[in-house]
Short mmCIF file of N, CA and C in Angstrom, two decimals:
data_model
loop_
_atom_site.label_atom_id
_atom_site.label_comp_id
_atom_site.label_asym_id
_atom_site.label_seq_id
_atom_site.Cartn_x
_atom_site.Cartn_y
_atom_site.Cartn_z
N UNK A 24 -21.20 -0.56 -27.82
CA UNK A 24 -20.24 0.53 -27.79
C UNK A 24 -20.85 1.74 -28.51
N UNK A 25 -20.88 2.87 -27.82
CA UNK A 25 -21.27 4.13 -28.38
C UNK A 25 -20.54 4.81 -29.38
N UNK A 26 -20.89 5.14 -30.10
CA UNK A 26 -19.95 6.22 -31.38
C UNK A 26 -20.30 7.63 -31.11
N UNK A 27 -19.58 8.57 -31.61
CA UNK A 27 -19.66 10.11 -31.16
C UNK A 27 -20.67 10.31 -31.60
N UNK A 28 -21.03 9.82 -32.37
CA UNK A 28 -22.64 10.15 -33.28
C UNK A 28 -23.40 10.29 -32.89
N UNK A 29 -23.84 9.19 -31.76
CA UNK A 29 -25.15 8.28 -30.79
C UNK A 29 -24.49 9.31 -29.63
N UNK A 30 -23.52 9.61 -29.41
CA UNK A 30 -23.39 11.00 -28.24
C UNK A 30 -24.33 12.27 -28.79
N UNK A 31 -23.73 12.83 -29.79
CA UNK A 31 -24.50 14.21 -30.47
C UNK A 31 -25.44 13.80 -30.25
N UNK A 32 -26.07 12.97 -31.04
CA UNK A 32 -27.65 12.63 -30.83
C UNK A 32 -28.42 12.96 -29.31
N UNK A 33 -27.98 12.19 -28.67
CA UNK A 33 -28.17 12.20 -27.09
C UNK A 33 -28.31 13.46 -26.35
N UNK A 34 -27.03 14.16 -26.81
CA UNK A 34 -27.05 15.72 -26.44
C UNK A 34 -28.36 16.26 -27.15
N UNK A 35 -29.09 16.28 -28.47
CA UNK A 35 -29.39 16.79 -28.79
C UNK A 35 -31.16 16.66 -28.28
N UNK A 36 -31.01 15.49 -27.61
CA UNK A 36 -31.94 14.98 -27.28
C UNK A 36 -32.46 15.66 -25.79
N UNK A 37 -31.30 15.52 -24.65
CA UNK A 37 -31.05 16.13 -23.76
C UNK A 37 -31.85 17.82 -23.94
N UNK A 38 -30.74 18.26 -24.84
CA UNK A 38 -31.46 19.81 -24.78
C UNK A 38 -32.80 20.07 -25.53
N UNK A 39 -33.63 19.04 -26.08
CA UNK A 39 -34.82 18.71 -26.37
C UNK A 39 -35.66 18.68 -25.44
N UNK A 40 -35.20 18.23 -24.09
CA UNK A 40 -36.17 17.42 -23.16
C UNK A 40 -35.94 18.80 -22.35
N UNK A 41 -34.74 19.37 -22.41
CA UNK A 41 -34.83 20.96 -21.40
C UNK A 41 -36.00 22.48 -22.10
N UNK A 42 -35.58 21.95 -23.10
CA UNK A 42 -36.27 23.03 -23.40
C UNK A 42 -37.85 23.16 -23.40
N UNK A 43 -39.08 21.58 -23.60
CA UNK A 43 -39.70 21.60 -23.48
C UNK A 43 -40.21 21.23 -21.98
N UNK A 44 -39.31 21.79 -21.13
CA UNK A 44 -39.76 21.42 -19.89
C UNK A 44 -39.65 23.16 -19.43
N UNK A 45 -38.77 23.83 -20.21
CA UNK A 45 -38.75 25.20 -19.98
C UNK A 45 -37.85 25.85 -19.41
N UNK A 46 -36.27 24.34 -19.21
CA UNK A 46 -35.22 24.71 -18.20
C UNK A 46 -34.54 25.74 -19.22
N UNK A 47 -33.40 26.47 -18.38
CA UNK A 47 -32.71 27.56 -18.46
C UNK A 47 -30.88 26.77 -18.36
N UNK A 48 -30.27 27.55 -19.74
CA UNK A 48 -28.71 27.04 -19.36
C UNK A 48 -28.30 26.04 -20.63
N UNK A 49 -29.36 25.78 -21.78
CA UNK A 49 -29.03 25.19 -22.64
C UNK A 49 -29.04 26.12 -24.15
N UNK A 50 -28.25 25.68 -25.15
CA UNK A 50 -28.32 26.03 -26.41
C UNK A 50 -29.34 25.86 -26.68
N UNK A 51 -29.94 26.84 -27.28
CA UNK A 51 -31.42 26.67 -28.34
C UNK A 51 -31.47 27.22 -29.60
N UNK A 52 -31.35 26.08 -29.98
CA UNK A 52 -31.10 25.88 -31.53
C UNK A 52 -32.13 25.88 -32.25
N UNK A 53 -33.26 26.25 -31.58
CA UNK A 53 -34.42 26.00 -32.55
C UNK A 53 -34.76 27.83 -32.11
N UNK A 54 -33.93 28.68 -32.09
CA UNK A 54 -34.67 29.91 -32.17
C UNK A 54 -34.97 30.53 -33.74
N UNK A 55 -34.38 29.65 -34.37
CA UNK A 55 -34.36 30.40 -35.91
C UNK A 55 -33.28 30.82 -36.34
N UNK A 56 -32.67 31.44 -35.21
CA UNK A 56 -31.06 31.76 -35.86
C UNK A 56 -30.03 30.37 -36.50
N UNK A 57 -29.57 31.29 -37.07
CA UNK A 57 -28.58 30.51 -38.21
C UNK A 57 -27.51 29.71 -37.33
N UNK A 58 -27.59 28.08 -37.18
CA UNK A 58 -26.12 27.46 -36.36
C UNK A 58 -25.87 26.58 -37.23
N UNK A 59 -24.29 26.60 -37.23
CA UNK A 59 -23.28 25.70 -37.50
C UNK A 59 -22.72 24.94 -36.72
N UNK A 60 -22.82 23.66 -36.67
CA UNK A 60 -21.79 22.34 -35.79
C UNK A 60 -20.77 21.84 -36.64
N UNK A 61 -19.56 22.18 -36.06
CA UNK A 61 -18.57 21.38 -36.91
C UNK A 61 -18.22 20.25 -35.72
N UNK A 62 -18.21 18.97 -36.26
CA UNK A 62 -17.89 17.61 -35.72
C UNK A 62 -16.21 17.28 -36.24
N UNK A 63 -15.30 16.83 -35.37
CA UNK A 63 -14.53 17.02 -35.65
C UNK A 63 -14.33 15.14 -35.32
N UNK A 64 -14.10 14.30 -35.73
CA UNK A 64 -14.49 13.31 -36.13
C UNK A 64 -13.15 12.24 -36.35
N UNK A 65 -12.70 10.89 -35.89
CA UNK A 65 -11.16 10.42 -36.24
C UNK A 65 -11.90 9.91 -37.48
N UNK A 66 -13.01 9.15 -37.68
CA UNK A 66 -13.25 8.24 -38.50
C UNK A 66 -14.55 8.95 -39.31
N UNK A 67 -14.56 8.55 -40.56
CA UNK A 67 -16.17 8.94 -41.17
C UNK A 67 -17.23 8.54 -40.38
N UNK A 68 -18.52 8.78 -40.77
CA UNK A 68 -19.42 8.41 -39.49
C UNK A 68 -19.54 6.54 -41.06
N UNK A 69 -19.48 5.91 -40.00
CA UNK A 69 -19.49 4.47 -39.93
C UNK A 69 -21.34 4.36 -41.04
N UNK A 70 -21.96 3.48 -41.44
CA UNK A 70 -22.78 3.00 -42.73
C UNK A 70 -22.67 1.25 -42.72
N UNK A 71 -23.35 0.41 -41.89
CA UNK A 71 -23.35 -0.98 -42.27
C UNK A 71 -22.26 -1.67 -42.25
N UNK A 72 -21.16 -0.68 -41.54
CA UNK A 72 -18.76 -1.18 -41.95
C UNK A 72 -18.35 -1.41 -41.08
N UNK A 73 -18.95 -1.59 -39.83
CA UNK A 73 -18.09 -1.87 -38.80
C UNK A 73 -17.95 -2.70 -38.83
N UNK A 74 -16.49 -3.63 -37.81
CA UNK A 74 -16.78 -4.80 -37.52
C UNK A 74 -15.68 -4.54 -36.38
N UNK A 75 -15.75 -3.76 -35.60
CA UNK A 75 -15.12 -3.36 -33.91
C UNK A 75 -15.96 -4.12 -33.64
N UNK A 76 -15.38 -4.64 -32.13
CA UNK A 76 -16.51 -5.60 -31.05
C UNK A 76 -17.32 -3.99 -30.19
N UNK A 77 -18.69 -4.92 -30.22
CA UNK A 77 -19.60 -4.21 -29.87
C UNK A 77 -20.07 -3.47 -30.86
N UNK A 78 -19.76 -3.01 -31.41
CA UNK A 78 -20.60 -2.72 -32.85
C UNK A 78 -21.05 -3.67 -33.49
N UNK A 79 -22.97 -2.87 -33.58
CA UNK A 79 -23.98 -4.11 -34.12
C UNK A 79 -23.38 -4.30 -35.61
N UNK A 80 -23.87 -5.49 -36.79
CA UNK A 80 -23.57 -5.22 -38.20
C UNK A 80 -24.63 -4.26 -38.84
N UNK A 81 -25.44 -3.64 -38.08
CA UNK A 81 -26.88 -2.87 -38.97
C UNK A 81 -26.64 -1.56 -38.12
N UNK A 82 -25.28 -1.22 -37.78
CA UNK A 82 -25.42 -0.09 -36.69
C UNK A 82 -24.80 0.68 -37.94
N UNK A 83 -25.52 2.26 -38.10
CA UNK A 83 -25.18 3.25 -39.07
C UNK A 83 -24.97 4.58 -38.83
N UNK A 84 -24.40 4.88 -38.03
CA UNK A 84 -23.97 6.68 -37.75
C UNK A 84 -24.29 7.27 -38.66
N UNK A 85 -24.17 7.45 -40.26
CA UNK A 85 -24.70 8.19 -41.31
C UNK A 85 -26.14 8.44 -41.06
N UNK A 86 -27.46 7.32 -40.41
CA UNK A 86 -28.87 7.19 -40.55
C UNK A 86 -28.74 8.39 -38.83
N UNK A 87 -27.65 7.95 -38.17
CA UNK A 87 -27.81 9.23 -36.54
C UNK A 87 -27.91 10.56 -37.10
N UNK A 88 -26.74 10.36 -37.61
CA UNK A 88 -26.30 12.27 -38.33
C UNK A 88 -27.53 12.70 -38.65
N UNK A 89 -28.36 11.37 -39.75
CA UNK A 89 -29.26 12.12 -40.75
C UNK A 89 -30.59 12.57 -39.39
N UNK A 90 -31.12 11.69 -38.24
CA UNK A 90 -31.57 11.98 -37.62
C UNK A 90 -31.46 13.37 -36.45
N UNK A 91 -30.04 13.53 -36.50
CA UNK A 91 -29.77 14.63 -35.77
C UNK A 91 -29.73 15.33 -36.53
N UNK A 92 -29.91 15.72 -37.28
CA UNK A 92 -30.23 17.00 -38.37
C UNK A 92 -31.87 17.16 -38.24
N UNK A 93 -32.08 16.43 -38.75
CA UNK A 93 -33.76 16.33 -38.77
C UNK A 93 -34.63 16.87 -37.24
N UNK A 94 -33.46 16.83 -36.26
CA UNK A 94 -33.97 16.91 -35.19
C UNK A 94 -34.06 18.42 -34.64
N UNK A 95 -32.21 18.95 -35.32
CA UNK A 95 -32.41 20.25 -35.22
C UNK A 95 -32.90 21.32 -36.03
N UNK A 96 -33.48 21.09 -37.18
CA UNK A 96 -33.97 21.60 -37.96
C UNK A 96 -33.25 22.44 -39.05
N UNK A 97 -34.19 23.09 -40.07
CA UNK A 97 -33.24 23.47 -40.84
C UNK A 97 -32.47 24.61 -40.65
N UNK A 98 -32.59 25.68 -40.09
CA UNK A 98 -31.80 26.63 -39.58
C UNK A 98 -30.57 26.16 -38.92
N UNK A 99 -30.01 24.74 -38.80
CA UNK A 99 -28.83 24.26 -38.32
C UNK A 99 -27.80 23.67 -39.34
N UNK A 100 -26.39 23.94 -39.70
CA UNK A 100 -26.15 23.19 -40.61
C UNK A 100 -24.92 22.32 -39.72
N UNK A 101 -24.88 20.73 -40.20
CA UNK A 101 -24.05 20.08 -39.19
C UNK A 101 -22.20 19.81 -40.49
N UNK A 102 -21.58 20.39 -39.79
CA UNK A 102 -20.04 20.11 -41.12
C UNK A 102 -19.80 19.04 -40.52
N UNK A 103 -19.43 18.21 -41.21
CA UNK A 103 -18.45 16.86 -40.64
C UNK A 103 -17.14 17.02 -41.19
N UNK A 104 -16.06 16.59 -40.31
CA UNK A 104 -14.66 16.55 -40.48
C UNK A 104 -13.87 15.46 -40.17
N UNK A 105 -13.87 14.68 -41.06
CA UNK A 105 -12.91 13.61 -40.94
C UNK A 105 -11.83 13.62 -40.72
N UNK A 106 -10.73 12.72 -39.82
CA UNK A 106 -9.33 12.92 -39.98
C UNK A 106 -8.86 11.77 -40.43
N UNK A 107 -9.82 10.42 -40.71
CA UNK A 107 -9.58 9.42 -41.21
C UNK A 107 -10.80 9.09 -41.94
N UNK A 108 -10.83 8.20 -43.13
CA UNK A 108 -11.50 7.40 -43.97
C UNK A 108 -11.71 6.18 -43.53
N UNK A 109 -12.40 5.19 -43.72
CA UNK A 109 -12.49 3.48 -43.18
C UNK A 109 -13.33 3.06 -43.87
N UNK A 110 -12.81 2.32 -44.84
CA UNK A 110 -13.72 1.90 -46.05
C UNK A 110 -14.03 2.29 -47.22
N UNK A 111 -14.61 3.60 -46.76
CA UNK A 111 -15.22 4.43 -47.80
C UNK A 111 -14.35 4.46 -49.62
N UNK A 112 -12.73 4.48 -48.94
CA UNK A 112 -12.04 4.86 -50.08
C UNK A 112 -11.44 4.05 -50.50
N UNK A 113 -11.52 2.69 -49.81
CA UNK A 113 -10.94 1.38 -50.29
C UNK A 113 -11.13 0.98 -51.33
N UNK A 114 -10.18 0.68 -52.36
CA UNK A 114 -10.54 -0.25 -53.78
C UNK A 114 -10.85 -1.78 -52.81
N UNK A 115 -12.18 -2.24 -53.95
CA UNK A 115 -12.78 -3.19 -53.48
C UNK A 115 -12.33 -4.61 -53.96
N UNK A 116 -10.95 -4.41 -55.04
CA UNK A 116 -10.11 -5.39 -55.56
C UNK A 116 -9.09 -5.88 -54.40
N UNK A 117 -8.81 -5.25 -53.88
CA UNK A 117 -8.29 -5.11 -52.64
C UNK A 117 -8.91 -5.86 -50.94
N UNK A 118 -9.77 -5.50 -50.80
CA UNK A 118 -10.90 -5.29 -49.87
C UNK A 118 -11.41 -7.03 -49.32
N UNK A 119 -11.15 -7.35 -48.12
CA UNK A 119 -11.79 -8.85 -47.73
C UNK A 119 -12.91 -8.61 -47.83
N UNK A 120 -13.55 -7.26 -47.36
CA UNK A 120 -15.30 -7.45 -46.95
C UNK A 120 -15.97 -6.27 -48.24
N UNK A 121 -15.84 -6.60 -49.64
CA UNK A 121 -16.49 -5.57 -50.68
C UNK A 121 -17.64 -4.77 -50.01
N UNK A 122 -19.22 -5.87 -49.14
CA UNK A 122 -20.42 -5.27 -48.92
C UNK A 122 -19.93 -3.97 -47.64
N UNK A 123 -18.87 -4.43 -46.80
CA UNK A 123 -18.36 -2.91 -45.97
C UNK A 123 -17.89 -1.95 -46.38
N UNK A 124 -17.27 -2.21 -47.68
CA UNK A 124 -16.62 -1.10 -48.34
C UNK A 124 -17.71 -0.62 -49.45
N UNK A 125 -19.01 -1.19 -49.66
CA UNK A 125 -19.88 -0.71 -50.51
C UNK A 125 -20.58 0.45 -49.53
N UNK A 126 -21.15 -0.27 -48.77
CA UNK A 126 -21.81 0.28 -47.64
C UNK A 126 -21.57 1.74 -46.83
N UNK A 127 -20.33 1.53 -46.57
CA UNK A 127 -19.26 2.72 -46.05
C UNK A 127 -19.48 4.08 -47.40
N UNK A 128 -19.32 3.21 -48.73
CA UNK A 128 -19.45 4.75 -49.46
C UNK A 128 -20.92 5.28 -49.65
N UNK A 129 -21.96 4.28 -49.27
CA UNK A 129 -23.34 4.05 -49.91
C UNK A 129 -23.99 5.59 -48.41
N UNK A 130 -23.31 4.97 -47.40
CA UNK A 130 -23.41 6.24 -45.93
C UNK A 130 -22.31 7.37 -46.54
N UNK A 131 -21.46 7.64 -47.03
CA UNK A 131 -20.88 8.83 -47.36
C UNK A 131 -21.99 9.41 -48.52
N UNK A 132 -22.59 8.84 -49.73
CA UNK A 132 -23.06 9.26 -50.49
C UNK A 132 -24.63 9.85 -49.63
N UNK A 133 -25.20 9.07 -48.71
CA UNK A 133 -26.14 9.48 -47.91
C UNK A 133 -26.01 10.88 -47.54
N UNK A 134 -24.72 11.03 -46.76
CA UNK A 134 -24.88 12.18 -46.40
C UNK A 134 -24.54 13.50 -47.08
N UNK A 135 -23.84 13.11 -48.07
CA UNK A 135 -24.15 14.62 -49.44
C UNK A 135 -24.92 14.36 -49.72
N UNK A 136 -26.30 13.64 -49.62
CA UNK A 136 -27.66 13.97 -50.17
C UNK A 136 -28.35 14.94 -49.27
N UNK A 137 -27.95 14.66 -47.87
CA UNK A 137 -29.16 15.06 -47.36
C UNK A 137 -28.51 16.92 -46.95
N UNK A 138 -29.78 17.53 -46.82
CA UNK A 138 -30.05 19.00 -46.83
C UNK A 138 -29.35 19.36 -45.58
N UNK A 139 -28.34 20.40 -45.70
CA UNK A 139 -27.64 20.75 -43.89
C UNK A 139 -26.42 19.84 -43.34
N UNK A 140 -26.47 18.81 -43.92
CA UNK A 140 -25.26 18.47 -43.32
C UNK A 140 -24.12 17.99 -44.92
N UNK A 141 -22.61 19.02 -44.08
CA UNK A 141 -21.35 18.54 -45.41
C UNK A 141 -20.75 17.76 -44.77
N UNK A 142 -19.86 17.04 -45.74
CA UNK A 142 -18.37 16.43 -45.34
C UNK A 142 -17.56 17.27 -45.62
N UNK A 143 -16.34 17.37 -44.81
CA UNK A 143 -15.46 18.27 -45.39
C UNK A 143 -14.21 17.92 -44.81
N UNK A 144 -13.00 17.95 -45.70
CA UNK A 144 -11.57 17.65 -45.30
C UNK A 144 -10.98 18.17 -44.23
N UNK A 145 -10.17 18.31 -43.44
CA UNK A 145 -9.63 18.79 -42.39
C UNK A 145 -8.38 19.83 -43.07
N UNK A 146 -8.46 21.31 -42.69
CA UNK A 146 -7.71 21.85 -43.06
C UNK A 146 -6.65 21.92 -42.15
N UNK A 147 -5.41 23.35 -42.57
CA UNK A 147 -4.35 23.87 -41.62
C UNK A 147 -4.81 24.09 -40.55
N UNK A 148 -6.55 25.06 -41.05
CA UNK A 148 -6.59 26.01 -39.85
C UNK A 148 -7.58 25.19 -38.49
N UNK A 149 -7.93 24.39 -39.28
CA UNK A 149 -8.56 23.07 -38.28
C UNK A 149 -7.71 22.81 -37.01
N UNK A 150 -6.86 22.13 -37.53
CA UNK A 150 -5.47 21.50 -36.76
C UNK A 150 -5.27 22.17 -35.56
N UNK A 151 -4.86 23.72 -36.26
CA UNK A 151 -4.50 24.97 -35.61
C UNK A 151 -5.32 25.16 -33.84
N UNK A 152 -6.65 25.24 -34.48
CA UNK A 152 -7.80 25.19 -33.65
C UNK A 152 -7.90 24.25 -32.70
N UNK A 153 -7.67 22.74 -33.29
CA UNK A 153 -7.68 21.65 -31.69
C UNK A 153 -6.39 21.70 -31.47
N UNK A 154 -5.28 22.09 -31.89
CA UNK A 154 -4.25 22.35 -30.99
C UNK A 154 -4.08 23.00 -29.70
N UNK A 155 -4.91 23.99 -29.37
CA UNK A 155 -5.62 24.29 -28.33
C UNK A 155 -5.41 23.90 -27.26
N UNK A 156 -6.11 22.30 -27.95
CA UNK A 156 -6.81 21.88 -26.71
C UNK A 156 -5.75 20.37 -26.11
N UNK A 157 -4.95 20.47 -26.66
CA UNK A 157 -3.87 19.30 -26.12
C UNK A 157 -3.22 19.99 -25.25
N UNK A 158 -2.34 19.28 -24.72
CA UNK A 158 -1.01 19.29 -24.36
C UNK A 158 -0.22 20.54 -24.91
N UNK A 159 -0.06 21.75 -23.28
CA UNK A 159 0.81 22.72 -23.38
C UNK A 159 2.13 22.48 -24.19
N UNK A 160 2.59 23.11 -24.63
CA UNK A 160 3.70 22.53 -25.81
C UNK A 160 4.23 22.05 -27.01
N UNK A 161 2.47 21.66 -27.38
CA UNK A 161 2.88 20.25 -28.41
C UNK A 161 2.44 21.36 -29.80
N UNK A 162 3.31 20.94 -30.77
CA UNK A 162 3.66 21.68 -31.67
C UNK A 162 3.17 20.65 -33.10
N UNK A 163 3.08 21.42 -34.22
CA UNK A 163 2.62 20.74 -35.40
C UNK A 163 3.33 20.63 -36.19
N UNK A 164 3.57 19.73 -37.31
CA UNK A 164 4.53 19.92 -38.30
C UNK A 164 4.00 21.10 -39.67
N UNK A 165 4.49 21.18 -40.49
CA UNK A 165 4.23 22.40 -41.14
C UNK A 165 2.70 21.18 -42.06
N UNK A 166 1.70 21.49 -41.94
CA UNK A 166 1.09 20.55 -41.94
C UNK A 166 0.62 20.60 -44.00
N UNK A 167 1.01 21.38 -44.37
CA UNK A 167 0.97 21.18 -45.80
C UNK A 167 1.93 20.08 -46.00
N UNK A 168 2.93 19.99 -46.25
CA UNK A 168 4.34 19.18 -46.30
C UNK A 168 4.75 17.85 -45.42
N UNK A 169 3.89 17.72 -45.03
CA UNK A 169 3.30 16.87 -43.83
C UNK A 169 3.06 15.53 -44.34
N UNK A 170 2.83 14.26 -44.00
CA UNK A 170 2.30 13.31 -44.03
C UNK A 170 0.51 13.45 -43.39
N UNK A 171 0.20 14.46 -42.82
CA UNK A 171 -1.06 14.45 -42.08
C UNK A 171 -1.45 15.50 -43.61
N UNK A 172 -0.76 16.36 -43.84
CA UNK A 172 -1.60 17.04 -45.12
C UNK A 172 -1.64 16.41 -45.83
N UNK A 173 -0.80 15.30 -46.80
CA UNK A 173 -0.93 14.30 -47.68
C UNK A 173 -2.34 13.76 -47.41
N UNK A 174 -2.16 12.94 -46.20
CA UNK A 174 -3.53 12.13 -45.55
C UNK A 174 -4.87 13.14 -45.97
N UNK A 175 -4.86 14.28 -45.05
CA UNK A 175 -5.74 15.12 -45.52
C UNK A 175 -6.47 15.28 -46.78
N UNK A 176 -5.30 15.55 -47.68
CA UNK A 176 -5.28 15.50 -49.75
C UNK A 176 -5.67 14.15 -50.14
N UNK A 177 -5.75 13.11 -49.47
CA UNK A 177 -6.56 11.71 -49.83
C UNK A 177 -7.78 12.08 -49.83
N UNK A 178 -8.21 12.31 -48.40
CA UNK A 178 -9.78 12.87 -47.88
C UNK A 178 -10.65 13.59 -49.26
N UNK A 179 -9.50 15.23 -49.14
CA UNK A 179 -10.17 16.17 -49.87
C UNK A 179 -10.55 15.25 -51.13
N UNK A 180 -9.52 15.06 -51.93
CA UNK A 180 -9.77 13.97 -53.15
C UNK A 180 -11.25 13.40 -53.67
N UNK A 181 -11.25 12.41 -52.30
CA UNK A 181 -12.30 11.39 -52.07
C UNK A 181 -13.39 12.54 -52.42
N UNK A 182 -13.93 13.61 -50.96
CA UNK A 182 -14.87 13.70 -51.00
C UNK A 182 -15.06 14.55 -52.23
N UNK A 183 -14.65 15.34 -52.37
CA UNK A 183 -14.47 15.81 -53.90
C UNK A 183 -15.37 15.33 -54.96
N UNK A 184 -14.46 13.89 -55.11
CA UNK A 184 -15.08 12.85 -56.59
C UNK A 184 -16.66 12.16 -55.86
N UNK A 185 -16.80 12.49 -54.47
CA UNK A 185 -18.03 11.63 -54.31
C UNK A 185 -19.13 12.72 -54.82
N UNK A 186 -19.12 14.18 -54.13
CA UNK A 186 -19.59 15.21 -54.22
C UNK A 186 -19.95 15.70 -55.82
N UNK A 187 -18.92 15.62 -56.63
CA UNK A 187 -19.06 15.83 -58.05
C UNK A 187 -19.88 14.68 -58.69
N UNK A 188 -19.72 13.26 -58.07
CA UNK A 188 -20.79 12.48 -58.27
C UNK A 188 -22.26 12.18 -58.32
N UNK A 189 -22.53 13.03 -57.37
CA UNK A 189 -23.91 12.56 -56.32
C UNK A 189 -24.27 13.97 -57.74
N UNK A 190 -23.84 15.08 -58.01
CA UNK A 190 -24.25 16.31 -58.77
C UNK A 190 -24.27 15.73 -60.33
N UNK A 191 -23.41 14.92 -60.53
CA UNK A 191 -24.19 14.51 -61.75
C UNK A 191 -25.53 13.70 -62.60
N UNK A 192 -25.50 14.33 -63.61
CA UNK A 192 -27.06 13.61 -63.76
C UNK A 192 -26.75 12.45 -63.85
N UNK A 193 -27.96 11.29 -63.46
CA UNK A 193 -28.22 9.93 -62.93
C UNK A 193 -27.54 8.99 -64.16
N UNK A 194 -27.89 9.15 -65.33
CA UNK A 194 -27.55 8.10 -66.52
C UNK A 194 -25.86 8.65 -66.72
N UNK A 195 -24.91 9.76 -66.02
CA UNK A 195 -23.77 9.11 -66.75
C UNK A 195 -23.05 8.93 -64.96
N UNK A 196 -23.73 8.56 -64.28
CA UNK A 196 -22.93 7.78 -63.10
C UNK A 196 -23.05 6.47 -63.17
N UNK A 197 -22.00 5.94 -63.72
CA UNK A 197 -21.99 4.90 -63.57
C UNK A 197 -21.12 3.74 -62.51
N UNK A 198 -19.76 4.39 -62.62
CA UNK A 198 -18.65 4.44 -61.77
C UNK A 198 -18.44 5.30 -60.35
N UNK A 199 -18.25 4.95 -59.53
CA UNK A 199 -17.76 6.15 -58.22
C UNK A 199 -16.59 6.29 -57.79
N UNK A 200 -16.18 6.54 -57.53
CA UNK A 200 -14.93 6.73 -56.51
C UNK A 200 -14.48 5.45 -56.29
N UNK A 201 -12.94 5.40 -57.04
CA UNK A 201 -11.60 4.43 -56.87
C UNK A 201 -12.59 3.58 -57.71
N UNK A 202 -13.65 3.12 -58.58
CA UNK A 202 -14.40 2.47 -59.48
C UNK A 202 -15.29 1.51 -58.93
N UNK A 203 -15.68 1.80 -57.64
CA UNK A 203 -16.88 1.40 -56.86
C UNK A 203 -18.24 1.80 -57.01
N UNK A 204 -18.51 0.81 -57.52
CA UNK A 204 -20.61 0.93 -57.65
C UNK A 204 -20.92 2.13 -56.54
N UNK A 205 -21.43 2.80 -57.29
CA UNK A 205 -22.25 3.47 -56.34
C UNK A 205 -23.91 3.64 -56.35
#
């Protein structure tokens, strides 16, 4: 089973193979100019946590991302936008599978390391934006006051304390997020 991840990738691959063939009609992202991809995402990108059928146990969307970055270079920066967490923020007192829920934060912490690509919470004006693209009609709740902004304010939270983490110096991290080894 494919993840949106192993799609981007693919695309990115695609307009790889056009451009050095010299076709006409694709983004080219490697002119130097400055691009932004925002991924708009249900789930974090997945780290060693799956356990959907068809998903391998060594399959890692965090190691795609990091490759599709690498691919478009640095003049690209990739945002990620979660609208859900899976794992990542689980207390592991809690948790049947601890090594998925280690794993899951071990790929979130991956990717605030690496250069060009953020995580970032899903705002109002997010929402606003793929509203768009549904269904003529369909309307939002006032999304601060919301159960989806609450949800949201989990996210922000999370990535927050991971982010302030990964920036501190090495000897006083000891603890991570919800008190998971990191």
């Amino acid at each position: 089973m494919e993840h949106a991840e192993e799609f981007f990738l693919m695309d990115i691959d695609c307009q790889l193979e056009a451009r050095h063939k010299g076709e006409e009609g694709f983004l080219d992202f490697w002119n130097k100019k400055k691009w932004q991809i925002t991924m708009y995402l249900t789930m974090q990108p997945c780290h060693l946590s799956t356990d959907t059928g068809g998903t391998k146990p060594d399959h890692s969307c965090c190691k795609v991302m990091i490759e599709a970055k690498r691919k478009l270079g640095e003049n690209v920066e990739i945002v990620i936008k979660p609208t859900h967490l899976c794992k990542a923020n689980w207390d592991l007192k809690y948790a049947k599978n601890k090594e998925h829920v280690n794993n899951a934060n071990e790929g979130v912490n991956m990717l605030f390391k690496t250069k060009g690509i953020e995580l970032k919470c899903m705002e109002e004006d997010d929402w606003d934006y793929l509203l768009q693209y549904v269904q003529e009609g369909t309307t939002l709740t006032n999304c601060e006051r919301s159960r989806r902004g609450e949800h949201d304010g989990i996210i922000r939270n999370y990535l927050e304390k991971v982010k302030q983490a990964e920036q501190a110096p090495e000897d006083q991290v000891t603890k991570g997020v919800a008190g998971l080894e990191i």
